[in-house]
Short mmCIF file of C-alpha atoms and ligand atoms in Angstrom, two decimals:
data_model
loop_
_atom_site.label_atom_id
_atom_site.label_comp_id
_atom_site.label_asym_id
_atom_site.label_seq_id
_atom_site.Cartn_x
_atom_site.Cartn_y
_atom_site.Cartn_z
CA UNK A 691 111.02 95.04 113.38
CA UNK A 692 109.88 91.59 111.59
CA UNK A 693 106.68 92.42 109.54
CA UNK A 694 104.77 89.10 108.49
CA UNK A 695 102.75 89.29 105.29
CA UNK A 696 99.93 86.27 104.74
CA UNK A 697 98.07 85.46 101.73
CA UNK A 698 95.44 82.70 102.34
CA UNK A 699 93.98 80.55 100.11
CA UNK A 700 91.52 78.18 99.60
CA UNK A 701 94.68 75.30 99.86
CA UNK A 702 97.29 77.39 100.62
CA UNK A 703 98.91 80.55 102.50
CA UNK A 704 101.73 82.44 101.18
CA UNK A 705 104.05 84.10 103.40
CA UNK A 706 106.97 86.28 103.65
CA UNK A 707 108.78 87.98 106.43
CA UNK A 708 110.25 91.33 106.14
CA UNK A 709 113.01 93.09 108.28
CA UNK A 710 111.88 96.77 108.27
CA UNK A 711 115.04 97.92 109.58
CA UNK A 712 117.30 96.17 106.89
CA UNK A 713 114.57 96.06 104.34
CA UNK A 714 115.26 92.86 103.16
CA UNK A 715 112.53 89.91 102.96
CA UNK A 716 114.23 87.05 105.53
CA UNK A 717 112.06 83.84 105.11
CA UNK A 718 109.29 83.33 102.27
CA UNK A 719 107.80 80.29 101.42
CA UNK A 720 103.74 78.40 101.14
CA UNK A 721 101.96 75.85 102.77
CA UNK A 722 100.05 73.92 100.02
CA UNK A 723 97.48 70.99 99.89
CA UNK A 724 95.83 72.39 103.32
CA UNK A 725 92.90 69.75 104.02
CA UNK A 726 93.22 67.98 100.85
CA UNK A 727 96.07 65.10 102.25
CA UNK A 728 99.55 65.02 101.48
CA UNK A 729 100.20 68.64 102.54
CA UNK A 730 103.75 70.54 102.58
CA UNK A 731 105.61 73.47 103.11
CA UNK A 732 107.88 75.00 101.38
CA UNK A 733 110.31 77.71 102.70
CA UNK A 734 112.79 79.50 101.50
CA UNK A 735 115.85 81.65 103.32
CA UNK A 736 119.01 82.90 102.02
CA UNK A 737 120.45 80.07 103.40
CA UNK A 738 118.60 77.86 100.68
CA UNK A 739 115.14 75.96 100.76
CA UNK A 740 113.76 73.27 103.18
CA UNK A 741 110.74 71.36 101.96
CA UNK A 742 108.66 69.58 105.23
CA UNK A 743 106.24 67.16 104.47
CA UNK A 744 103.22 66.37 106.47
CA UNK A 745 100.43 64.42 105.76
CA UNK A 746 97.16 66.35 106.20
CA UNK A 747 97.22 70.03 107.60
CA UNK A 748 93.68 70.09 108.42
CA UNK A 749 93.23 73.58 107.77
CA UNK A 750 94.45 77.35 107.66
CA UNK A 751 95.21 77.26 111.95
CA UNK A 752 97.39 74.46 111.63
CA UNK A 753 99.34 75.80 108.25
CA UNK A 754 99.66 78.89 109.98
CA UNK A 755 101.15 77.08 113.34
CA UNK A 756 103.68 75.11 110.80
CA UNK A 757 104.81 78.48 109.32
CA UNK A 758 105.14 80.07 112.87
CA UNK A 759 107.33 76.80 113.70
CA UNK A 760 109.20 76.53 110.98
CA UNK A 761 110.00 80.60 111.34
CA UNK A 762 111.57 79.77 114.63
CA UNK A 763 112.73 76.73 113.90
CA UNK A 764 116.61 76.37 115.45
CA UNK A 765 118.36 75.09 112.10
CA UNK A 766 116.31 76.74 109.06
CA UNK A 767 114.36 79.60 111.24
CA UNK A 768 115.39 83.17 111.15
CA UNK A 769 113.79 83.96 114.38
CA UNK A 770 114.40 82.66 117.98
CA UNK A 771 110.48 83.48 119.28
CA UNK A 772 107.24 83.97 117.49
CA UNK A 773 106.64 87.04 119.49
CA UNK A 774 109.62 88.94 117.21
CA UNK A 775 107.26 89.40 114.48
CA UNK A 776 105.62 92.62 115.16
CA UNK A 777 102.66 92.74 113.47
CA UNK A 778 100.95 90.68 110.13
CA UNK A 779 99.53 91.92 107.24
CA UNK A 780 96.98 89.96 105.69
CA UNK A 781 95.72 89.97 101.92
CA UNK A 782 91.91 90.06 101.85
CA UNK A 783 90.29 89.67 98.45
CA UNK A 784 86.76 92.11 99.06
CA UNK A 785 86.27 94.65 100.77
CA UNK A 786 83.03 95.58 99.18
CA UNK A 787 82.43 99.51 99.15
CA UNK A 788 83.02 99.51 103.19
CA UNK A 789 86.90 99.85 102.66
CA UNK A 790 88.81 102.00 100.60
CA UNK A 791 92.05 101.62 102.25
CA UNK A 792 93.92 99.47 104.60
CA UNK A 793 92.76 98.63 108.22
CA UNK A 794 93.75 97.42 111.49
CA UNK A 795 91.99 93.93 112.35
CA UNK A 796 89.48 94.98 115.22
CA UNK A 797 86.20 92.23 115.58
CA UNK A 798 84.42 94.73 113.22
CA UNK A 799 86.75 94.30 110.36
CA UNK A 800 86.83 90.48 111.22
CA UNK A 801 82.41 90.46 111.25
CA UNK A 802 82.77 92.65 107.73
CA UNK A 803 84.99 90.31 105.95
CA UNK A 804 82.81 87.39 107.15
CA UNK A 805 79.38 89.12 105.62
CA UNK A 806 81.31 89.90 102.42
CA UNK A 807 81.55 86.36 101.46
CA UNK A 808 78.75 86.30 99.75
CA UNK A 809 80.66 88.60 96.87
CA UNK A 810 83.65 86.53 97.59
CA UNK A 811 82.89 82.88 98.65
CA UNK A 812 85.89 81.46 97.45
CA UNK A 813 88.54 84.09 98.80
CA UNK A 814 87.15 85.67 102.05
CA UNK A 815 86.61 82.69 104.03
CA UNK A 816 90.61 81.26 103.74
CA UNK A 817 91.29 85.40 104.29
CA UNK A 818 89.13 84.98 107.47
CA UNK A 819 90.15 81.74 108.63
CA UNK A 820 94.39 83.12 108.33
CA UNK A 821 93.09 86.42 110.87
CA UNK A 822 91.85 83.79 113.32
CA UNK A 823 94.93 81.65 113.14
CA UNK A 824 96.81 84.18 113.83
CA UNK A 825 95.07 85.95 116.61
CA UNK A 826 94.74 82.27 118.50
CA UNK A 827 98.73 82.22 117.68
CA UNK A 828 99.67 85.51 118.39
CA UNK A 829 96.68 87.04 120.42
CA UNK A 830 98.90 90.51 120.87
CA UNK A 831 100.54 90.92 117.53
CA UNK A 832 98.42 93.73 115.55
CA UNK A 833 97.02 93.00 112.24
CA UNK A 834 96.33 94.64 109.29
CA UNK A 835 93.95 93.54 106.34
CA UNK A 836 94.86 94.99 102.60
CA UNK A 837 92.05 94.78 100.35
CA UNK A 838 92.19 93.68 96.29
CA UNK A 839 89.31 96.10 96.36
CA UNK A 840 90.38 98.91 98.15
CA UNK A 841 92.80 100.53 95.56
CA UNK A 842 89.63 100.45 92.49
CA UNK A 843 86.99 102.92 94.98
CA UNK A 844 88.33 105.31 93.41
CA UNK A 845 86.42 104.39 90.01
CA UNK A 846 83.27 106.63 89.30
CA UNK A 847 79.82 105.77 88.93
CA UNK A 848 79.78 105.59 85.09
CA UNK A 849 82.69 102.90 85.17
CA UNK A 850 81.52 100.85 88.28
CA UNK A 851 77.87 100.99 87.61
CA UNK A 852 76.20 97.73 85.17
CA UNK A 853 73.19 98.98 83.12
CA UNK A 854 71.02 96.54 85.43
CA UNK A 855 67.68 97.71 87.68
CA UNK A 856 69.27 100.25 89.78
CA UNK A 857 67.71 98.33 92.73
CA UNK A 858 70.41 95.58 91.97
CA UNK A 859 72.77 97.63 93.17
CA UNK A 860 70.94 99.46 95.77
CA UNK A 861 69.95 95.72 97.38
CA UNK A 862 72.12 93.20 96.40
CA UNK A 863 75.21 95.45 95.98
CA UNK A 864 75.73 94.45 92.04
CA UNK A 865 78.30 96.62 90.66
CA UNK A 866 82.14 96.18 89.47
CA UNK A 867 84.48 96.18 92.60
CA UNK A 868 88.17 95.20 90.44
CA UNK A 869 90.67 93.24 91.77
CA UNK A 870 94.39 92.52 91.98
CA UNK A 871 94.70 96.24 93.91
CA UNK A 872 97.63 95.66 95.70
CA UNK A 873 99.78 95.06 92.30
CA UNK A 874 98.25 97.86 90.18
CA UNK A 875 98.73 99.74 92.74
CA UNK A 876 102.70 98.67 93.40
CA UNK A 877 103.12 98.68 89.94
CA UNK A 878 101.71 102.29 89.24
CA UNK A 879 104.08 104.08 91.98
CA UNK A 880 106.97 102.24 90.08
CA UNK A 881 105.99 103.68 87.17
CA UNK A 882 105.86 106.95 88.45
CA UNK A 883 109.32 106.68 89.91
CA UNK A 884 110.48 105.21 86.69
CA UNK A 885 108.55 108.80 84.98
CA UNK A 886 110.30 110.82 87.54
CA UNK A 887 106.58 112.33 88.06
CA UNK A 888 104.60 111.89 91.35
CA UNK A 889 101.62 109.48 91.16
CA UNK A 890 99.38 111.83 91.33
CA UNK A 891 100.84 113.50 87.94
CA UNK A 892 100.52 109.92 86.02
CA UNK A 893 97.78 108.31 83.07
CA UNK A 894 98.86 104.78 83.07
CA UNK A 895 97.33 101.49 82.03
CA UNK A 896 98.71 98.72 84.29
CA UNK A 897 97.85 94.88 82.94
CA UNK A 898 98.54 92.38 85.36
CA UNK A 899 98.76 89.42 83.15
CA UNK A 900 99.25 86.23 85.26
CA UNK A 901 96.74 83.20 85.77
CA UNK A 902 94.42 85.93 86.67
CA UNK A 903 94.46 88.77 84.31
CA UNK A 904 93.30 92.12 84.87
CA UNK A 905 93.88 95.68 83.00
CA UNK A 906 93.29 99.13 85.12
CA UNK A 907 92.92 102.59 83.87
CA UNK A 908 95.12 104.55 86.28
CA UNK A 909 93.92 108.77 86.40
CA UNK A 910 96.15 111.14 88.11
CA UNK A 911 97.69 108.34 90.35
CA UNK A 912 93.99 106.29 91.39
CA UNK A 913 92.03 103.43 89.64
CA UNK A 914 89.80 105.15 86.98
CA UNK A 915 88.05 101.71 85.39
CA UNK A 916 89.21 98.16 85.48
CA UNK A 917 88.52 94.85 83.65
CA UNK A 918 87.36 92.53 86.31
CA UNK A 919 83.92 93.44 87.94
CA UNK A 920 81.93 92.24 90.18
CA UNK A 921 83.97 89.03 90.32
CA UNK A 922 87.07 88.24 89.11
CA UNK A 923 85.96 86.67 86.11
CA UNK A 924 85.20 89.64 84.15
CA UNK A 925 87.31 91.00 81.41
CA UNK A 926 90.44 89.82 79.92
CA UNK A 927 91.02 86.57 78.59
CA UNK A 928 92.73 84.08 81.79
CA UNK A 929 93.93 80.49 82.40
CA UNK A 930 90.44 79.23 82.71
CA UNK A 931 88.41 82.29 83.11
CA UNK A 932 86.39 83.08 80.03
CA UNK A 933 86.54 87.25 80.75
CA UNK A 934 83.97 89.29 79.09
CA UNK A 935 81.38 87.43 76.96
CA UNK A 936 77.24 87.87 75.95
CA UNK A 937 75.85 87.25 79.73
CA UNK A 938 73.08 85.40 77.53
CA UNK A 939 75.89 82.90 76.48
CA UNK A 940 75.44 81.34 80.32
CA UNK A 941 71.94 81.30 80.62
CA UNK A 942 71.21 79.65 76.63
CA UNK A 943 73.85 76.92 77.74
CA UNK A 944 72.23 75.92 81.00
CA UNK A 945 69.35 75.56 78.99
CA UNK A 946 70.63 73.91 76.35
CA UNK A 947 72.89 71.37 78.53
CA UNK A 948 70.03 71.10 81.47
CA UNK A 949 72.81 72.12 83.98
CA UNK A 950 72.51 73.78 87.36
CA UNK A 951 73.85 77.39 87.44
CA UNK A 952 76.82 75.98 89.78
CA UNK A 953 77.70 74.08 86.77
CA UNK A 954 77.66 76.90 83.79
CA UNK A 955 79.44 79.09 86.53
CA UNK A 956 82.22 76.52 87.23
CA UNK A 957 82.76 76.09 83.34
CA UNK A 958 83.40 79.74 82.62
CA UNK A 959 85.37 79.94 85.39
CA UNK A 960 87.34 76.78 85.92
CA UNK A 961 86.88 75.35 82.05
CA UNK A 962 87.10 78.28 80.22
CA UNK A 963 89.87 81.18 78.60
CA UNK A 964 93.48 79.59 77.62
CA UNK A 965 92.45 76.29 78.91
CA UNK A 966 88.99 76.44 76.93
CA UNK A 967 90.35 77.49 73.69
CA UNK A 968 93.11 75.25 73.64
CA UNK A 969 91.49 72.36 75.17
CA UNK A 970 94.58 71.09 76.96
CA UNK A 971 96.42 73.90 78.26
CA UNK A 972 96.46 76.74 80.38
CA UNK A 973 99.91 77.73 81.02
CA UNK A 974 101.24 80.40 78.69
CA UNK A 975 104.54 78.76 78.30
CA UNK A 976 103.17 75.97 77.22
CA UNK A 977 100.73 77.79 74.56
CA UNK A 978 104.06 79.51 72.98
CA UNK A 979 105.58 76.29 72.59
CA UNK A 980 102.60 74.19 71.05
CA UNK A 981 102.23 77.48 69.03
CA UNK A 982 105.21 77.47 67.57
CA UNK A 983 105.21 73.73 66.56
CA UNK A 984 102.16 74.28 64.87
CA UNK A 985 99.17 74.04 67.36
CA UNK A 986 96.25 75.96 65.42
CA UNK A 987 93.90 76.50 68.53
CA UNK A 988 97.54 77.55 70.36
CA UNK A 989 97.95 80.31 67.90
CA UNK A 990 94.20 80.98 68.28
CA UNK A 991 94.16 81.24 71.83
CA UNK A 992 97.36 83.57 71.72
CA UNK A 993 95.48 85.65 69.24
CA UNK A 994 92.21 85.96 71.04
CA UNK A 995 94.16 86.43 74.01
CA UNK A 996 95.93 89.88 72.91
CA UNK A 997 93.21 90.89 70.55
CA UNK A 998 91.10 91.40 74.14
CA UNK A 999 94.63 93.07 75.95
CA UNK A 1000 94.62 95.62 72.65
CA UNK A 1001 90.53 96.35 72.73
CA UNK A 1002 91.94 97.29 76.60
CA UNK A 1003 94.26 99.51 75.94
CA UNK A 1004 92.39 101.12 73.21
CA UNK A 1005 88.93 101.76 75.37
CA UNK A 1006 91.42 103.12 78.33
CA UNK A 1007 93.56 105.18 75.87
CA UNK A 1008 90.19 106.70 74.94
CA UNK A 1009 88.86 107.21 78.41
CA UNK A 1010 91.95 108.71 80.19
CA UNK A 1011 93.06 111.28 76.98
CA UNK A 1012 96.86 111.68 77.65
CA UNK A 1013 98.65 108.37 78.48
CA UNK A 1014 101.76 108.81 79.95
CA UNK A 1015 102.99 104.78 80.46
CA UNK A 1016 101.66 100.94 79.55
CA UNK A 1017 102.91 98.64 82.24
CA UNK A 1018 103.08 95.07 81.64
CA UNK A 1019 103.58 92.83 84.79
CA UNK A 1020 102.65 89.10 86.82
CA UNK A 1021 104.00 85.79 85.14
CA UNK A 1022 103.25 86.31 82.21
CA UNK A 1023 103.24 90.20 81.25
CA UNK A 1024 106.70 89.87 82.99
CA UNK A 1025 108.43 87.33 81.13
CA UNK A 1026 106.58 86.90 77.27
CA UNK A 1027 108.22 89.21 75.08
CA UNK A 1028 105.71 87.41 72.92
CA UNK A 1029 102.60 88.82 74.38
CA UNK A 1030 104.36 92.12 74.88
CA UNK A 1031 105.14 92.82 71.26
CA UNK A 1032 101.97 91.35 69.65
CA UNK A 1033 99.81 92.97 72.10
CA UNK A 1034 101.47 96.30 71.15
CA UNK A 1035 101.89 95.70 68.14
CA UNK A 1036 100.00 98.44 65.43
CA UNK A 1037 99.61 100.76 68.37
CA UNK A 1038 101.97 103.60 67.17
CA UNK A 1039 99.20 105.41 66.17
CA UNK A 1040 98.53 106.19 69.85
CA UNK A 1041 102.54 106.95 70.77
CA UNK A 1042 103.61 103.53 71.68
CA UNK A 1043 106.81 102.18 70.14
CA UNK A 1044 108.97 99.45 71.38
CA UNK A 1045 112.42 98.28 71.50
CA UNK A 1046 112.37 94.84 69.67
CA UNK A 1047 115.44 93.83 71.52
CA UNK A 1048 115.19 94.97 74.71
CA UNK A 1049 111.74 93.46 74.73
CA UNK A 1050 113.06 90.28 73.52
CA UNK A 1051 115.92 90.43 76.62
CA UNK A 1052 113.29 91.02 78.92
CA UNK A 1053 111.67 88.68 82.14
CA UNK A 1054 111.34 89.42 85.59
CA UNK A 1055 114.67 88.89 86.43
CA UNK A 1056 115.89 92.18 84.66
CA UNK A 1057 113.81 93.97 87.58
CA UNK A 1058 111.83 97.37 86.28
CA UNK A 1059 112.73 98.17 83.02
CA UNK A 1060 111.60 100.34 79.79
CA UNK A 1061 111.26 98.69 76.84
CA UNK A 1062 109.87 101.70 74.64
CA UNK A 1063 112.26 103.54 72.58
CA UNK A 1064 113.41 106.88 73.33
CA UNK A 1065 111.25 108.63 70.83
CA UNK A 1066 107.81 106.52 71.95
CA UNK A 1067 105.50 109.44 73.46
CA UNK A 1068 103.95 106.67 75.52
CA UNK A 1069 106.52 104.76 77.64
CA UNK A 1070 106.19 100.63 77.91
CA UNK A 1071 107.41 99.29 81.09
CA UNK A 1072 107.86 95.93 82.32
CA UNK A 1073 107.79 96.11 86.31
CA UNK A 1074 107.99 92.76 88.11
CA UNK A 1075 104.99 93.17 91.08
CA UNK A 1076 105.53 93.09 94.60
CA UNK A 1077 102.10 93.08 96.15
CA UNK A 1078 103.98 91.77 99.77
CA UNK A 1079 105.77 95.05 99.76
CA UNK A 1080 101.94 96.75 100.04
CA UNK A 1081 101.09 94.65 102.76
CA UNK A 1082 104.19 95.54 104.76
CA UNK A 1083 104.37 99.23 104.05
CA UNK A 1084 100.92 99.60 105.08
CA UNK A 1085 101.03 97.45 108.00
CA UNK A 1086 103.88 99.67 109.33
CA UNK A 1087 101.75 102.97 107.49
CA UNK A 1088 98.76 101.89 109.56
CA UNK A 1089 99.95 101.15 112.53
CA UNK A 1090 101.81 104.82 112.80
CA UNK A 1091 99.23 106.31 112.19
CA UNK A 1092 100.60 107.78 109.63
CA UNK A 1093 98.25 106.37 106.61
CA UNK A 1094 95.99 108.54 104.33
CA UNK A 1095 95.52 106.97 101.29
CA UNK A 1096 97.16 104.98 98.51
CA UNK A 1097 99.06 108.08 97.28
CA UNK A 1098 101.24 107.86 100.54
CA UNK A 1099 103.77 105.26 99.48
CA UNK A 1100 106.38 104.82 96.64
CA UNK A 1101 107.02 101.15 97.87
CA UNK A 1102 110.39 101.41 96.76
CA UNK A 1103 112.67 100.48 99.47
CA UNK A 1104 112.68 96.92 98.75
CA UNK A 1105 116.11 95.18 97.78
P1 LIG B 1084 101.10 84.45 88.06
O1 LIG B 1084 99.63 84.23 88.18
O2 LIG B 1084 101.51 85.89 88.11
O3 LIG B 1084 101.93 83.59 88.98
O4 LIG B 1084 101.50 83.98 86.57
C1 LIG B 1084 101.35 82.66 86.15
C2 LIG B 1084 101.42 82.63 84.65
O5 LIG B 1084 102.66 83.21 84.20
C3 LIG B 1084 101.38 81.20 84.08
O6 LIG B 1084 100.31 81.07 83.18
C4 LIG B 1084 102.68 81.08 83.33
O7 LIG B 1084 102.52 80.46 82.11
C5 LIG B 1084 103.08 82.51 83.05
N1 LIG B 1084 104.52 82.57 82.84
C6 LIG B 1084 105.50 82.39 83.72
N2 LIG B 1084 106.70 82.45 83.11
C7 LIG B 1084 106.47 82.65 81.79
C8 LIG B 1084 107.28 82.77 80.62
N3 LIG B 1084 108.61 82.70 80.69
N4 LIG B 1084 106.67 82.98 79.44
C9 LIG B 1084 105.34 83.05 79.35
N5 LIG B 1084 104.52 82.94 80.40
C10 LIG B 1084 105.06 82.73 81.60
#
């Protein structure tokens, strides 16, 4: 059974196709540039990588028929007909308070994701606009939408709830939803493994520190509190998201500049964080390097940038009471043993202790791996995510029948 998983973009959809059977992703690749001009795809098999070129896919249908094609394409395909994938999953960024767990595509789902984005306006419409591509393409494959969301319903009222009018949230649903589900989740079930515990058993505090960055409180396997809120521009510091600040910052500076509030909200979210600080960069490879040559605002931005990760850990430390593991993962929690040991560092007082060198020796390509010492009461893992794997394994959960929540799964059989 071929399982397709699909995350859409604004410009681009991500795929990759898993054999259930052998457990082994087949094809993966992305479409990029969709409706922009000078659009491509590029796909990868285990045969090597083919890069095709097109000049305008005019939006998500048509990326979506290029994947299909290029799936079943004769030399670089790794299936003879469309109709062997079995079902798709499909990543869908809210799900508002209507879904706290995956669901089959039915027109409900599809008329629910459309009225949700107005929390979402940038992600749910590409979401959407992949579902319809693919039931035009494949009008009797089943689908299954996984929401960011879903996995942070768990969070009480005291942790999702602003100190706003009530009637904010009774009306105009204001309240903190979290994000990046699929790979707290994914990451917290590898922890547990990794404990030898069962989820449910586990305090964790998984920071997903990639473009995006987000920290969770996990509680006895669920999402207790999260950084981001009621859009993903809450909390830690990011590329070019600013993350928590005064909310009178926003409305003194539209006051002070005379700009529209499309304008403030496209500075703190496109002009802000790494990229703000620095003022040229907001890839963290890049900051480590102009760092270490002697870039003050680098070193500031790397400074600012952990200070918020600690303040993190410390308020979830303090909210969860026993912490059993700190989980660092994405591009950049994965592979900066920089960030790792600065953003640790003077936490012993709370248990944690880490391995210099193994830290050091660390990226995603040493898979799941514990870089605390043996005596650290608090274990530090690095565990590269895998938010595909959720789609698949509840695409096949789902469709059994056989899903009850997100304490089902260890997501573990992938090689
Ligand atoms: P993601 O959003 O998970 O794809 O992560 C993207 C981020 O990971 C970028 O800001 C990269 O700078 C960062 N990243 C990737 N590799 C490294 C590395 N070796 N060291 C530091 N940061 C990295």
């Amino acid at each position: 059974m071929n399982i397709l998983a699909l995350n859409c973009g604004s410009s681009s959809v991500k795929y990759q196709l898993y054999n259930w059977e052998t457990h082994c992703v087949t094809a993966k690749g992305v479409a990029e540039r969709i409706g922009v001009g000078e659009s491509f795809l590029l796909h990868k098999t285990i045969n090597g990588e083919k890069k095709i070129t097109e000049p305008t896919l005019a939006d998500h249908l048509s990326a979506v028929e290029l994947i299909m094609k290029t799936l079943t394409d004769p030399v670089y395909g790794v299936i003879k007909e469309i109709t062997e994938i079995s079902a798709v999953g499909h990543r869908v960024v809210h799900g508002g308070e209507k879904y706290t767990k995956s669901e089959i595509i039915t027109p409900k789902v599809t008329d629910t994701i459309k009225e949700l984005s107005v929390l979402a306006p940038l992600h749910n419409p590409p979401n959407l606009a992949g579902i319809l591509a693919v039931q035009k393409l494949m009008p009797d494959a089943p689908q299954v939408a996984v929401f960011d969301t879903a996995f942070h319903q768990t969070m009480p009222d005291t942790a999702y709830l602003y100190a706003v009018p009530m009637e904010w949230y009774e009306k105009n649903n204001i309240r903190k939803y979290g994000f990046h589900g699929a790979s707290h989740l994914y990451v917290s079930k590898r922890a547990a493994v990794m404990l030898g515990k069962s989820a449910s058993e586990c305090n964790l505090i998984t920071l997903h520190i990639g473009n995006g960055v987000s920290v969770t409180a996990v509680r006895n396997g669920v999402s207790a509190d999260t950084s981001m809120g009621f859009t993903p521009l809450e909390g830690a510091v990011m590329g070019t998201r600013c993350g928590d600040i005064d909310p009178a910052v926003p409305l003194y500076m539209q006051k002070i500049l005379g700009k529209s509030a499309g304008e403030i909200d496209s500075v703190l979210n496109k002009n802000s964080g790494l990229l703000g600080i620095t003022k040229r960069f907001t890839d963290f490879r890049d900051i480590e390097r102009q760092a270490k040559a002697g870039d003050k605002l680098c070193e500031l931005a790397i400074n600012i940038k952990v200070y918020r990760l600690k303040k993190y850990i410390g308020m979830y430390t303090a909210t969860l009471g026993r912490l059993d593991a700190v989980i660092f993962t994405a591009g950049t929690g994965e592979n900066s043993a920089l960030l790792r040991k600065l953003t640790l560092k003077g936490l012993e007082h709370i248990g944690i202790d880490i391995n210099e060198e193994k830290n050091l020796a660390t990226n995603t390509s040493s898979g799941e791996t514990d870089i605390s010492t043996p005596e650290s009461k608090v274990k530090v893992f690095v565990i590269p995510t895998n938010e595909e794997l959720v789609l698949v394994e509840d695409v096949v959960a789902v469709l059994n029948g056989a899903y009850t929540d997100h304490m089902r799964f260890p997501y573990s059989f992938v090689k």
